[in-house]
């Protein structure tokens, strides 16, 4: 499943920690936007990590789950492409 994670965090340190955490789960596509291709277990781990890094009374994070049908309607203008699952992984 594709998850779109956006955030607005006023504190520089928390914002940096969250960005580093999200890099473990997906690709940064804009400054405060990540696309993450995750199964249910990894999605749960990502959400727990997000909750751990933020202050809910000051920060704003939105996580959108996009189904295959919705994914097909995404339009990208300018540089970039929709994050896709790799056929081959190099470890």
CSV table of C-alpha atoms in Angstrom, one decimal:
chain,number,residue,atom,x,y,z
A,1,UNK,CA,0.0,0.0,0.0
A,2,UNK,CA,1.2,3.5,-0.7
A,3,UNK,CA,1.2,6.0,2.2
A,4,UNK,CA,1.6,9.7,1.7
A,5,UNK,CA,3.0,11.4,4.8
A,6,UNK,CA,3.0,15.2,5.2
A,7,UNK,CA,4.1,17.2,8.2
A,8,UNK,CA,4.3,20.7,9.5
A,9,UNK,CA,6.6,20.8,12.6
A,10,UNK,CA,7.7,24.2,14.0
A,11,UNK,CA,10.7,22.8,16.0
A,12,UNK,CA,13.8,22.2,13.9
A,13,UNK,CA,15.1,19.3,16.0
A,14,UNK,CA,11.8,17.4,16.0
A,15,UNK,CA,11.4,18.1,12.3
A,16,UNK,CA,14.8,16.7,11.6
A,17,UNK,CA,14.2,13.6,13.7
A,18,UNK,CA,10.9,12.9,12.0
A,19,UNK,CA,12.5,13.3,8.6
A,20,UNK,CA,15.2,10.9,9.5
A,21,UNK,CA,12.7,8.4,10.8
A,22,UNK,CA,10.6,8.6,7.7
A,23,UNK,CA,13.6,7.9,5.5
A,24,UNK,CA,13.6,4.5,7.1
A,25,UNK,CA,10.2,3.8,5.5
A,26,UNK,CA,10.0,5.7,2.3
A,27,UNK,CA,11.2,8.3,-0.2
A,28,UNK,CA,11.2,12.1,0.4
A,29,UNK,CA,9.4,13.6,-2.6
A,30,UNK,CA,9.2,17.2,-1.3
A,31,UNK,CA,10.6,18.9,1.7
A,32,UNK,CA,7.9,17.8,4.2
A,33,UNK,CA,6.3,15.0,2.1
A,34,UNK,CA,7.2,11.3,2.0
A,35,UNK,CA,5.8,8.5,-0.1
A,36,UNK,CA,6.1,5.1,1.6
A,37,UNK,CA,5.3,1.7,0.1
A,38,UNK,CA,4.5,-0.5,3.1
A,39,UNK,CA,2.7,-3.6,4.1
A,40,UNK,CA,0.4,-3.5,7.2
A,41,UNK,CA,3.1,-4.4,9.7
A,42,UNK,CA,5.6,-1.7,8.4
A,43,UNK,CA,2.8,0.9,8.3
A,44,UNK,CA,2.1,0.2,11.9
A,45,UNK,CA,5.8,0.5,12.8
A,46,UNK,CA,6.0,3.8,10.9
A,47,UNK,CA,2.9,5.2,12.7
A,48,UNK,CA,4.4,4.3,16.1
A,49,UNK,CA,7.6,6.0,15.2
A,50,UNK,CA,5.9,9.1,14.0
A,51,UNK,CA,3.9,9.3,17.3
A,52,UNK,CA,7.2,8.9,19.2
A,53,UNK,CA,9.0,11.8,17.4
A,54,UNK,CA,6.3,14.5,17.6
A,55,UNK,CA,4.5,16.6,20.2
A,56,UNK,CA,0.8,16.3,19.3
A,57,UNK,CA,0.0,19.6,20.9
A,58,UNK,CA,2.4,21.5,18.6
A,59,UNK,CA,3.0,19.4,15.5
A,60,UNK,CA,0.8,18.4,12.5
A,61,UNK,CA,1.3,15.2,10.7
A,62,UNK,CA,-1.1,13.7,8.1
A,63,UNK,CA,-0.9,10.1,6.7
A,64,UNK,CA,-2.9,9.3,3.7
A,65,UNK,CA,-3.4,5.7,2.5
A,66,UNK,CA,-3.7,5.4,-1.2
A,67,UNK,CA,-5.4,2.4,-2.8
A,68,UNK,CA,-4.3,1.1,-6.2
A,69,UNK,CA,-7.2,2.9,-7.9
A,70,UNK,CA,-6.3,6.2,-6.2
A,71,UNK,CA,-2.6,5.7,-7.0
A,72,UNK,CA,-3.5,5.7,-10.7
A,73,UNK,CA,-5.1,9.1,-10.4
A,74,UNK,CA,-2.0,10.9,-9.0
A,75,UNK,CA,-0.8,13.7,-11.2
A,76,UNK,CA,2.7,15.0,-11.0
A,77,UNK,CA,3.7,18.3,-12.6
A,78,UNK,CA,7.3,19.2,-12.9
A,79,UNK,CA,10.2,16.9,-11.8
A,80,UNK,CA,9.6,13.6,-10.1
A,81,UNK,CA,7.7,10.4,-10.4
A,82,UNK,CA,5.5,8.4,-8.1
A,83,UNK,CA,7.4,6.1,-5.8
A,84,UNK,CA,7.2,2.5,-7.2
A,85,UNK,CA,8.3,-0.8,-5.7
A,86,UNK,CA,11.7,-1.9,-7.0
A,87,UNK,CA,11.8,-5.2,-8.9
A,88,UNK,CA,15.4,-5.8,-7.6
A,89,UNK,CA,16.9,-4.8,-4.3
A,90,UNK,CA,20.6,-4.5,-3.6
A,91,UNK,CA,21.5,-5.2,0.0
